[in-house]
Coordinates of C-alpha atoms in Angstrom, one line a residue:
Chain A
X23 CA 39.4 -48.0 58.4
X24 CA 36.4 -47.3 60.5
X25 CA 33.4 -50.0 61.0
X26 CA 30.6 -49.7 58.3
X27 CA 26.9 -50.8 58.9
X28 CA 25.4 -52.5 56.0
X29 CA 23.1 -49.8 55.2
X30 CA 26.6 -47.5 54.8
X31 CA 27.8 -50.2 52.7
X32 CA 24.6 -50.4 50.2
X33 CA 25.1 -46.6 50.2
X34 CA 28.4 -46.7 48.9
X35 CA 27.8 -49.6 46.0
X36 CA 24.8 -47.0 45.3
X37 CA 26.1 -43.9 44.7
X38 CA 30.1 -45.9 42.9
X39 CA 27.4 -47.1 40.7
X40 CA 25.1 -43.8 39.7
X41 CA 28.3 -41.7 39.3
X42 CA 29.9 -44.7 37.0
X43 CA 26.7 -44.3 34.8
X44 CA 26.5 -40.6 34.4
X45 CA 29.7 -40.0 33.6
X46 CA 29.8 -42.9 31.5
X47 CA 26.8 -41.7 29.5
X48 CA 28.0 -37.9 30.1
X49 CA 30.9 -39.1 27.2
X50 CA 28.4 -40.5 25.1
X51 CA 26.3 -37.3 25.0
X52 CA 29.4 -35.6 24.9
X53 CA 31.4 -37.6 21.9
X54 CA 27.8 -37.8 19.6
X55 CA 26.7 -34.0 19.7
X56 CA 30.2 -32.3 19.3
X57 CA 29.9 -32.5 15.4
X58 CA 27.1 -30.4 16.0
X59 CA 29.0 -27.5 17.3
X60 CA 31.7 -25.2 14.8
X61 CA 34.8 -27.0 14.4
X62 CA 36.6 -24.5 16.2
X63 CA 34.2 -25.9 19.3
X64 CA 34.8 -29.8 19.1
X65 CA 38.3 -29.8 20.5
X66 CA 36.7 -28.5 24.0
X67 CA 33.5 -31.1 23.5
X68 CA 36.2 -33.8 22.6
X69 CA 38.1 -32.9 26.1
X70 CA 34.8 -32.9 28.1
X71 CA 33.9 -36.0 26.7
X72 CA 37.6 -37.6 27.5
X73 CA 37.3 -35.7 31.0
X74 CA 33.6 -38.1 31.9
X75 CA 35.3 -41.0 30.0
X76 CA 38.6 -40.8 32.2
X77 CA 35.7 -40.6 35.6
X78 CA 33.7 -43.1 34.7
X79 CA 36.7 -45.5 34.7
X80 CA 37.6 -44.0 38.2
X81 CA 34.3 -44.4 39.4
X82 CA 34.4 -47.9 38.1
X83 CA 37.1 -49.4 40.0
X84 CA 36.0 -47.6 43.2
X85 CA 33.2 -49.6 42.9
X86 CA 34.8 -52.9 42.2
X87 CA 37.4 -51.9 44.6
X88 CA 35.0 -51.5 47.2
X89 CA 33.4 -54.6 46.3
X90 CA 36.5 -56.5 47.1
X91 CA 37.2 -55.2 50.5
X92 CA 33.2 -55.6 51.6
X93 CA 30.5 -57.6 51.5
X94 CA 27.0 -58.2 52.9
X95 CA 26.0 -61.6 53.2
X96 CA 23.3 -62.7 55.0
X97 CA 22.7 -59.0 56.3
X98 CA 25.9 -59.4 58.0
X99 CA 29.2 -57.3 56.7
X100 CA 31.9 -59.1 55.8
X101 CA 35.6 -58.0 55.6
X102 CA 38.1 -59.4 53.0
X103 CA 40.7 -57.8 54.5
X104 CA 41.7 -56.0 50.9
X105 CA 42.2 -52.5 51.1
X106 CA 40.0 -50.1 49.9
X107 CA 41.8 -48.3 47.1
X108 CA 40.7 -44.6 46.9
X109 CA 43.8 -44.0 44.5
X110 CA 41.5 -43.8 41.7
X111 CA 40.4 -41.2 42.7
X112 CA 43.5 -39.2 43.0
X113 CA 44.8 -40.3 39.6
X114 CA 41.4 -39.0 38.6
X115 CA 42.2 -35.4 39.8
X116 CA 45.3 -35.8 38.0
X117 CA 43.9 -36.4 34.9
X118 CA 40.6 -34.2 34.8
X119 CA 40.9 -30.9 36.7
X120 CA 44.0 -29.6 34.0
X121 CA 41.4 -31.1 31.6
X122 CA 38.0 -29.0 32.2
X123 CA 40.0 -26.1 32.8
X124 CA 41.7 -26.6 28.8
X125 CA 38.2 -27.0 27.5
X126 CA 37.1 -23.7 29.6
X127 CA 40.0 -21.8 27.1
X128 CA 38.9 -23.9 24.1
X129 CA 35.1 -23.0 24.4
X130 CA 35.5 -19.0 24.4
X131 CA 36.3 -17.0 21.8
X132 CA 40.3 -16.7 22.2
X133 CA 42.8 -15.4 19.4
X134 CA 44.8 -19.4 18.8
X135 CA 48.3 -18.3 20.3
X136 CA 46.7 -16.9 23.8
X137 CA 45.0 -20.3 23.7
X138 CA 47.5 -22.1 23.9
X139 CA 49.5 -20.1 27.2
X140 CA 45.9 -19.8 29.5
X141 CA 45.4 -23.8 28.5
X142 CA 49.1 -24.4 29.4
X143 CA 49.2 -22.4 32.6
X144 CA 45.6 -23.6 33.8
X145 CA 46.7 -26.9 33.3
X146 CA 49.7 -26.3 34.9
X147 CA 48.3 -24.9 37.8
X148 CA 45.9 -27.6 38.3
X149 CA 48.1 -30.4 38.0
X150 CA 50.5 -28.7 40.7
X151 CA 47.1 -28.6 43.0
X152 CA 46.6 -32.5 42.7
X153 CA 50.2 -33.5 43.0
X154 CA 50.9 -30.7 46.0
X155 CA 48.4 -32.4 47.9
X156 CA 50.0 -35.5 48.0
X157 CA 52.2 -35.8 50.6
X158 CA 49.2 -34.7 52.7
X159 CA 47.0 -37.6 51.6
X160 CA 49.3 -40.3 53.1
X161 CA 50.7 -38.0 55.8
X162 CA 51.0 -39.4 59.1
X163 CA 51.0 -36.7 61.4
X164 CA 48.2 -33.5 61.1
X165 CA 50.9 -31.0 60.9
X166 CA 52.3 -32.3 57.6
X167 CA 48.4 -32.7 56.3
X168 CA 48.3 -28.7 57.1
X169 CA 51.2 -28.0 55.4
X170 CA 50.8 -29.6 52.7
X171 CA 47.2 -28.3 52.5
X172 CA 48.4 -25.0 52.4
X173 CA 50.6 -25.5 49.5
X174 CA 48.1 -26.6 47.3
X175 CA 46.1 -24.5 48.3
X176 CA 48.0 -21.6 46.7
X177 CA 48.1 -23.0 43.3
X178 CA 44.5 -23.5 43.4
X179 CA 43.8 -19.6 44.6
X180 CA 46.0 -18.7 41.9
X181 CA 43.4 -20.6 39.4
X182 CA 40.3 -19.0 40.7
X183 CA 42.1 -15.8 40.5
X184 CA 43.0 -16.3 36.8
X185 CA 39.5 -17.6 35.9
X186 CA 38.2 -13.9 37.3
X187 CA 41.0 -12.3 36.3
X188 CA 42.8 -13.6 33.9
X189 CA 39.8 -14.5 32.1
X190 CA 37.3 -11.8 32.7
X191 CA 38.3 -9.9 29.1
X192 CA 37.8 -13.4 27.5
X193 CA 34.5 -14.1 28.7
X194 CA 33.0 -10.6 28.4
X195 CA 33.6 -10.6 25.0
X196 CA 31.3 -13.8 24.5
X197 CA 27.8 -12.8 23.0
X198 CA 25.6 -12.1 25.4
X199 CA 23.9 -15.6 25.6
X200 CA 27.5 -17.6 26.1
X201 CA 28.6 -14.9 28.2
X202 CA 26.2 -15.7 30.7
X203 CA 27.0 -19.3 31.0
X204 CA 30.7 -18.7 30.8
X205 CA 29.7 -16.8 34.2
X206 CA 28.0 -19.6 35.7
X207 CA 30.3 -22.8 34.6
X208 CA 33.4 -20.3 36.1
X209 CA 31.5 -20.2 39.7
X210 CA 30.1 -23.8 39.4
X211 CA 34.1 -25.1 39.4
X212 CA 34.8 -22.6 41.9
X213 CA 32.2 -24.5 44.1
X214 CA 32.2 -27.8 43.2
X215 CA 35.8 -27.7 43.4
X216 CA 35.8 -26.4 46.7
X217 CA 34.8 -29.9 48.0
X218 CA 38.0 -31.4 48.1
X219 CA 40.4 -29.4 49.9
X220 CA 37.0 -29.7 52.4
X221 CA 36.8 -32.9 52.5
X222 CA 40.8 -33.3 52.9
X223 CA 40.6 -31.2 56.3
X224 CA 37.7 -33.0 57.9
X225 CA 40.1 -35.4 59.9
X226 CA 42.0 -32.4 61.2
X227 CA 38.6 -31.1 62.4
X228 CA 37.8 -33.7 64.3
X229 CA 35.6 -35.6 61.9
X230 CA 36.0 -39.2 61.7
X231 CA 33.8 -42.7 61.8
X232 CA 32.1 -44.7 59.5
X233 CA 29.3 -41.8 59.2
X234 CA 31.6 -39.1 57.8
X235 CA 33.5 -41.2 56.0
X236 CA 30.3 -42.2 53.7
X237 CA 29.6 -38.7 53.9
X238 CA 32.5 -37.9 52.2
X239 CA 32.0 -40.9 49.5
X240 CA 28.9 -39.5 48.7
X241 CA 30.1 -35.9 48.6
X242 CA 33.1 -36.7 46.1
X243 CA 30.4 -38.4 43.6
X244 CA 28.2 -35.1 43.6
X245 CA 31.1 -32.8 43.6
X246 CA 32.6 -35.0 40.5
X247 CA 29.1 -35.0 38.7
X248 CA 28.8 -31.4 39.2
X249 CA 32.3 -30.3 38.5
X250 CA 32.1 -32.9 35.3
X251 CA 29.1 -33.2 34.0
X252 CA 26.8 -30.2 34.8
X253 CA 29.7 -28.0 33.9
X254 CA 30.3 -29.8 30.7
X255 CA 26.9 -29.4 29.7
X256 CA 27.3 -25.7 30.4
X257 CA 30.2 -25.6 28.3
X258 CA 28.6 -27.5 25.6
X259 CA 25.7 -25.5 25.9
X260 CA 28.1 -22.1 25.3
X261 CA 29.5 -23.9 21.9
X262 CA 25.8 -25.0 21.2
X263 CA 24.9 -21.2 21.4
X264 CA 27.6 -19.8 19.2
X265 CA 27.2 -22.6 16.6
X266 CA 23.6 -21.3 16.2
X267 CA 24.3 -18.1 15.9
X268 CA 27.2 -18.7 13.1
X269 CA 24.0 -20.8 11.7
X270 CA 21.8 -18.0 11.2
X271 CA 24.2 -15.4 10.1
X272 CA 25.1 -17.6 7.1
X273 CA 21.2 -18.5 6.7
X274 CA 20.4 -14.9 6.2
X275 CA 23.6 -14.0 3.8
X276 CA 22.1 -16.8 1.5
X277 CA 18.6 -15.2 2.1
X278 CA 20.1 -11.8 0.8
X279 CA 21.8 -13.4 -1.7
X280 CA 19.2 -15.4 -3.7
Chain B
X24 CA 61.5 -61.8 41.5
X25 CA 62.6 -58.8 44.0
X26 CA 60.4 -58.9 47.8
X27 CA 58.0 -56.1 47.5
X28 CA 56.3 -53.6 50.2
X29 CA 52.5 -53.0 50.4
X30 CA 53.5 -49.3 49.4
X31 CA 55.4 -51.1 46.1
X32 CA 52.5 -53.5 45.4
X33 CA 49.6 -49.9 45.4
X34 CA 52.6 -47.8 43.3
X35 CA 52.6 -50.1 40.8
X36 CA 48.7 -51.2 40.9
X37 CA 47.7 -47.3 40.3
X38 CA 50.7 -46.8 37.5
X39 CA 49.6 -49.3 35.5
X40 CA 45.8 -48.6 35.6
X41 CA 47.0 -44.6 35.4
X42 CA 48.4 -45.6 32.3
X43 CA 45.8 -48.1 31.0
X44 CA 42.9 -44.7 31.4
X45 CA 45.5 -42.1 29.7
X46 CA 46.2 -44.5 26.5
X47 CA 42.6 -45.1 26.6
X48 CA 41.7 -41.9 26.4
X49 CA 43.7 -40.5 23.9
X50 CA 43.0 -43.2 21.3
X51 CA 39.2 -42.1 21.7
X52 CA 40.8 -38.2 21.1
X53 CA 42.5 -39.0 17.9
X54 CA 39.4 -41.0 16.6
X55 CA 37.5 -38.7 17.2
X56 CA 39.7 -35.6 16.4
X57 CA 40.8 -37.5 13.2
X58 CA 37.4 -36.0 11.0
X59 CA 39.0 -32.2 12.3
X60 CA 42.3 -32.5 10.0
X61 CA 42.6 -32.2 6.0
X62 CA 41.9 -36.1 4.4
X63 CA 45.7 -36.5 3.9
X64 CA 46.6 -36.1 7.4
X65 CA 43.9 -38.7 8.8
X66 CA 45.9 -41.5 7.9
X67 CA 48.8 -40.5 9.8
X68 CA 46.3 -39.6 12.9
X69 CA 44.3 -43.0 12.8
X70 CA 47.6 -44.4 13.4
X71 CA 48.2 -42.8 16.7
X72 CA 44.7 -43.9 17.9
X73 CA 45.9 -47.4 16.9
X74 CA 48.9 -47.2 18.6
X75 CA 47.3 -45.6 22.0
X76 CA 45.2 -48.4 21.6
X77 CA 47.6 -50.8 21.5
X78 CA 49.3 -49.6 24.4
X79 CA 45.9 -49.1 26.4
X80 CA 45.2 -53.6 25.9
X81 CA 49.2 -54.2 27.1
X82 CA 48.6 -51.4 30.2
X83 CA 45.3 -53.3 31.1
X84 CA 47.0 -56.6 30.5
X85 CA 50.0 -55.8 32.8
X86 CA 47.7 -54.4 35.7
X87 CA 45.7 -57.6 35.6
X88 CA 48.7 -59.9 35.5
X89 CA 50.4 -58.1 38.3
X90 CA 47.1 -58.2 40.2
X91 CA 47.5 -62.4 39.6
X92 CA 50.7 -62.3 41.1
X93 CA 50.3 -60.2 44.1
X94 CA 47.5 -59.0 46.4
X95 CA 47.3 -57.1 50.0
X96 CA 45.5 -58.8 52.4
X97 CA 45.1 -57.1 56.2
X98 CA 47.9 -55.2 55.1
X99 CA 50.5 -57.6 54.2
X100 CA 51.4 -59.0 50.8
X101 CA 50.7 -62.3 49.5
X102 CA 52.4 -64.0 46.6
X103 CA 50.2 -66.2 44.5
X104 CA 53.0 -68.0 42.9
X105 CA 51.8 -66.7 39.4
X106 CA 54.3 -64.9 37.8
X107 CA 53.6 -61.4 36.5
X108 CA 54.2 -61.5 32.9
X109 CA 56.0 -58.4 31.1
X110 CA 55.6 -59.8 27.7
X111 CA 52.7 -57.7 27.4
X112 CA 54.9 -54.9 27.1
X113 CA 57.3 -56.3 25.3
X114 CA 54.4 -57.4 22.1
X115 CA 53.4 -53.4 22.8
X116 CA 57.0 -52.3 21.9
X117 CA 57.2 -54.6 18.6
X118 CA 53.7 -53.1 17.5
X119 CA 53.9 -49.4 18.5
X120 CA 57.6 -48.3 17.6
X121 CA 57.0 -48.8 13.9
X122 CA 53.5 -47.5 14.0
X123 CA 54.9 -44.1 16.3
X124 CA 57.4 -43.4 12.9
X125 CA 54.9 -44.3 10.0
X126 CA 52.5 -42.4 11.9
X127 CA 55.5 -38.9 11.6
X128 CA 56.0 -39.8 8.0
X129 CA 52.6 -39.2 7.4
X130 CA 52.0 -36.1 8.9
X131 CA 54.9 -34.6 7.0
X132 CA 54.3 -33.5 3.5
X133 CA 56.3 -35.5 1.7
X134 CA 55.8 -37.1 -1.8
X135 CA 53.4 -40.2 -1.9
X136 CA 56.8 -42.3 -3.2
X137 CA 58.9 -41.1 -0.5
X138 CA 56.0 -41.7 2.2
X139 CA 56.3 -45.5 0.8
X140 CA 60.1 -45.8 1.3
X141 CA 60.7 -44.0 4.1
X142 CA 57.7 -45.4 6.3
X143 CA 58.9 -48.5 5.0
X144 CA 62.7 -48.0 6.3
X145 CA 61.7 -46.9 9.8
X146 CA 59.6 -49.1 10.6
X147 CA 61.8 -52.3 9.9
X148 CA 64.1 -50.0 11.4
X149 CA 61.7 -50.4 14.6
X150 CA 60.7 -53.6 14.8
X151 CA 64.3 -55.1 14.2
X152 CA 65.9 -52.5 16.9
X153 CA 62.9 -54.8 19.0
X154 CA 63.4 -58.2 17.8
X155 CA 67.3 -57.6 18.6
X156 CA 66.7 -56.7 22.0
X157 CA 65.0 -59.8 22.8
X158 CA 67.7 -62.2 23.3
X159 CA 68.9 -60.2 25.5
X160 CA 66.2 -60.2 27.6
X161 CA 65.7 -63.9 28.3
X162 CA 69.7 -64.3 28.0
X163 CA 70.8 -65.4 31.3
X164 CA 75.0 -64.4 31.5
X165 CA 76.0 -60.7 31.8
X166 CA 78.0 -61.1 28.3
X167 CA 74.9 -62.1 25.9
X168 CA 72.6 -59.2 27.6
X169 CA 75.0 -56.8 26.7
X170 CA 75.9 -58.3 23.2
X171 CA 72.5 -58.3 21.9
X172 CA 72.1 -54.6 23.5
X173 CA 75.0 -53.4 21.5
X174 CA 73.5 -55.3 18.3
X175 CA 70.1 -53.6 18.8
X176 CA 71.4 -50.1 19.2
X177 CA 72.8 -50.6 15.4
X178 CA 69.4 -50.0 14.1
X179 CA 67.9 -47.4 17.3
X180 CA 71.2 -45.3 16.2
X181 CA 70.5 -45.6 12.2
X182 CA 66.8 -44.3 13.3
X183 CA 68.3 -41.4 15.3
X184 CA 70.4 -40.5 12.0
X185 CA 67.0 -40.9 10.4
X186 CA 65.2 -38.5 12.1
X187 CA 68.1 -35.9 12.1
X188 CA 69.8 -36.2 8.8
X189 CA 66.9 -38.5 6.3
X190 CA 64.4 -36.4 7.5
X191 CA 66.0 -32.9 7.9
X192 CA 64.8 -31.5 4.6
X193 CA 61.1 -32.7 4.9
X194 CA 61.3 -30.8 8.5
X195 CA 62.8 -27.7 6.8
X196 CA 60.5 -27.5 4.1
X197 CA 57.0 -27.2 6.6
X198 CA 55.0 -23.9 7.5
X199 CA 56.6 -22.5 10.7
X200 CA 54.7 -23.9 13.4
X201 CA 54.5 -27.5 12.0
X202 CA 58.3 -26.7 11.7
X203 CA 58.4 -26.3 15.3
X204 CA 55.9 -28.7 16.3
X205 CA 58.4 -31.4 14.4
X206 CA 61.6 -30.7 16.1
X207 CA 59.6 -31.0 19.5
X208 CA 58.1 -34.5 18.5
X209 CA 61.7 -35.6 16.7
X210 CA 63.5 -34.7 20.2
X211 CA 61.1 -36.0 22.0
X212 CA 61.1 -39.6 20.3
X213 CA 64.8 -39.6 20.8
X214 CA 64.5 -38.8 24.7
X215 CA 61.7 -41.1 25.8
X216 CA 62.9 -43.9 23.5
X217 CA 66.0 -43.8 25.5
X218 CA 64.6 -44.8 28.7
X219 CA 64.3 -48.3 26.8
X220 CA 68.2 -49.1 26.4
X221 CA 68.8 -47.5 29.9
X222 CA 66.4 -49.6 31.7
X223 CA 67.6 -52.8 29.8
X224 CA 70.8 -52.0 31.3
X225 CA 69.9 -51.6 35.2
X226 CA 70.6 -55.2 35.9
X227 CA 74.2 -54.9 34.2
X228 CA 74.9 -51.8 35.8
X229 CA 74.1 -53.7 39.4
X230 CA 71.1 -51.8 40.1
X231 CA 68.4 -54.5 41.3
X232 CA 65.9 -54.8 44.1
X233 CA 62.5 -54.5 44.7
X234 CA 62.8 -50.3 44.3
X235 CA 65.2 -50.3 41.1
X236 CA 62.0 -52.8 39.6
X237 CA 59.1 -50.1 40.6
X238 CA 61.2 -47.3 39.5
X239 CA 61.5 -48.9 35.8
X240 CA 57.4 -49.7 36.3
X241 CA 57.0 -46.0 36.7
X242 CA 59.7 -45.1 34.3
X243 CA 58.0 -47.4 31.7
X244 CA 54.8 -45.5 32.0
X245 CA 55.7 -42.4 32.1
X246 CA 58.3 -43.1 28.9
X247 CA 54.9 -44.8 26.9
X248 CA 53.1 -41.7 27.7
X249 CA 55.8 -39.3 26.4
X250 CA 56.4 -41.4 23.5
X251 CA 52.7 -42.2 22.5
X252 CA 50.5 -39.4 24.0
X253 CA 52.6 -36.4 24.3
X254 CA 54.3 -37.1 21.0
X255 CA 50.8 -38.0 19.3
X256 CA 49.6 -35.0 20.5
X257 CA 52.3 -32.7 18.8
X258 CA 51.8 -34.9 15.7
X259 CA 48.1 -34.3 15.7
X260 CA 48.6 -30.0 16.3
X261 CA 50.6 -30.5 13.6
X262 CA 48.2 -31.3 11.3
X263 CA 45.5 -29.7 12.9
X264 CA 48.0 -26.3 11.9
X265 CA 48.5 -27.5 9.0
X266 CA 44.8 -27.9 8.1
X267 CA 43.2 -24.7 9.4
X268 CA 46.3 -22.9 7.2
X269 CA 44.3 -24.8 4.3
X270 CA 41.2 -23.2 5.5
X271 CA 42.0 -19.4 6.0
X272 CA 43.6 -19.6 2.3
X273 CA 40.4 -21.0 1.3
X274 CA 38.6 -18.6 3.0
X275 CA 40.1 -15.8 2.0
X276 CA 39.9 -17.0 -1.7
X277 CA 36.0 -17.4 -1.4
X278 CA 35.9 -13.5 0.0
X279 CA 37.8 -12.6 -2.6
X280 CA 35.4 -14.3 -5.5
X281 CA 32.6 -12.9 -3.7

């Protein structure tokens, strides 16, 4: 592992700690207003809230992780000689991307039995991304990190094709207000997603050093906060709308009524 | 206890907090989804929460002890000379299998009377198939481990009979999807139950080693998450079906007065 400065260092217990707090609170905001979407809604706000819960423990033990293989003291940097565990990160992968995508399918209007195939074949897909790039992670040699890049790479193609594709009937039936944020959460995890199989070819392209590598640490926390949290909020924002709209429907067949 | 490798000490570090987040999570999912199925279901889901919770305290429990035991310092592991406790596991077992069957009875619809008796059977069913086992495990000749494994299958075979024949009419008698939903959880119990009796036997079979003992680490998660998660999951859909069936009849009776 390369040489960090202490400045690097402070960086990284920085930004383990802001991402442990928002998605830690990102739960809470997600677990309290999901009675106040349709019930047909709070499965997907439940799942968002699991998917922040699940990050916030990653972020978590990064932090204390990294806080066991460093310390300043005295302004000095000082090594324990304990690795630097970024597995947590990986098992987060695992557990969130098939997750946002499920809540995606759960938060548009989609007859129950199609439901249940997109969700399974999103999640499918997305846990066949994580678990493909793998053998890249703690490959040796750059040949095997391309390969294996490329495998997972088809997988995640075959995502962002279904979410155009596959889900472009779903989403342009949404009213028009849900509709619109259905478009933007669909290009936000197209994006923010984006930054991992980046960040998994920098050492191939000649990036290396303490500099990139904090780079990258700070890069994963904004791609996770966006991918999580902003997109959650979009989500819960598309449930938000159609609750309201239920709301006044019913408000004005009382009005008629009385 | 086996030698490990560095690569043995990290498998088992990130299985065991894997676990600890994915127990974790889904107790806070059937909390919180418990409010989304009909009051005579919630029971039955409350359970599962109670169980995944259970099984979150022995994950978290097991990754600390093993943590006491061993650490990797400039890449080479050190034993501390405390030994990593399994008993956590063991307690989880003795809690959770009874709980896992109350938890199916429940989300049947069975008579109240028959809820009381069967739950009642299964579960000392459970924790005696547990409690058997146990002798076994600290016995130290070949002869008494396979003794008490043949004397604890008595009552894992009369649960397997259970689930097939006792509870063969109660399955018959749901709405087609919980039908379904049922036979998947019943089979699945049965499968990831199994791993139990087969990993008890390793050591008699001459399997050993420090790679036989991460294999069962793994095999242990991933068999808790089958049996806990995955299954609590297909228990919860089941009355989550069964629940919004309640609602369109109720629906459609309100159109209908109206």
């Amino acid at each position: 592992m390369a040489e960090f400065s202490v400045n690097q260092y402070d960086i990284m217990v920085n930004v383990f700690s802001l991402a442990t707090v928002v998605m830690g609170v990102a739960s809470v905001f997600f677990f309290l207003q999901r009675s106040e979407v349709l019930p047909r809604y709070r499965l997907g706000v439940t799942l968002l809230g699991i998917t922040t819960l699940i990050s916030a423990y990653s972020c978590y033990r990064l932090q204390v992780s990294w806080g066991e293989a460093f310390s300043v003291v005295n302004g000095t940097l000082k090594v324990s000689g304990v690795a630097f565990n970024e597995g947590y990160r990986y098992i987060d992968c695992l557990l969130t991307f098939p997750l946002l995508l499920i809540a995606l399918v759960h938060t548009l209007d989609i007859p129950a039995r199609q439901v249940r195939v997109l969700s399974t074949i999103l999640a499918v897909l997305a846990g066949e991304m994580v678990v493909l790039g793998y053998p890249g992670v703690i490959a040796t040699t750059a040949e095997a990190r391309w390969l294996w890049w490329g495998i997972a790479m088809v997988p995640a193609l075959i995502i962002v094709y279904q979410l155009y594709f596959g889900l472009s009937g779903a989403i342009a039936a949404e009213p028009a207000e849900a509709k619109r944020l259905a478009r933007k959460a669909r290009l936000l995890t197209v994006v923010s997603w984006a930054a991992y199989p980046v960040f998994y070819l920098l050492p191939l392209l000649g990036f290396g050093g303490s500099m990139t590598y904090t780079g990258t640490q700070v890069g994963y926390a904004v791609a996770g906060i966006l991918s999580k949290v902003a997109y959650g909020v979009l989500l819960y924002r598309i449930a938000a709308a159609k609750s309201a709209q239920v709301d006044e429907v019913a408000h004005s067949l009382r009005t008629v009524r009385v």
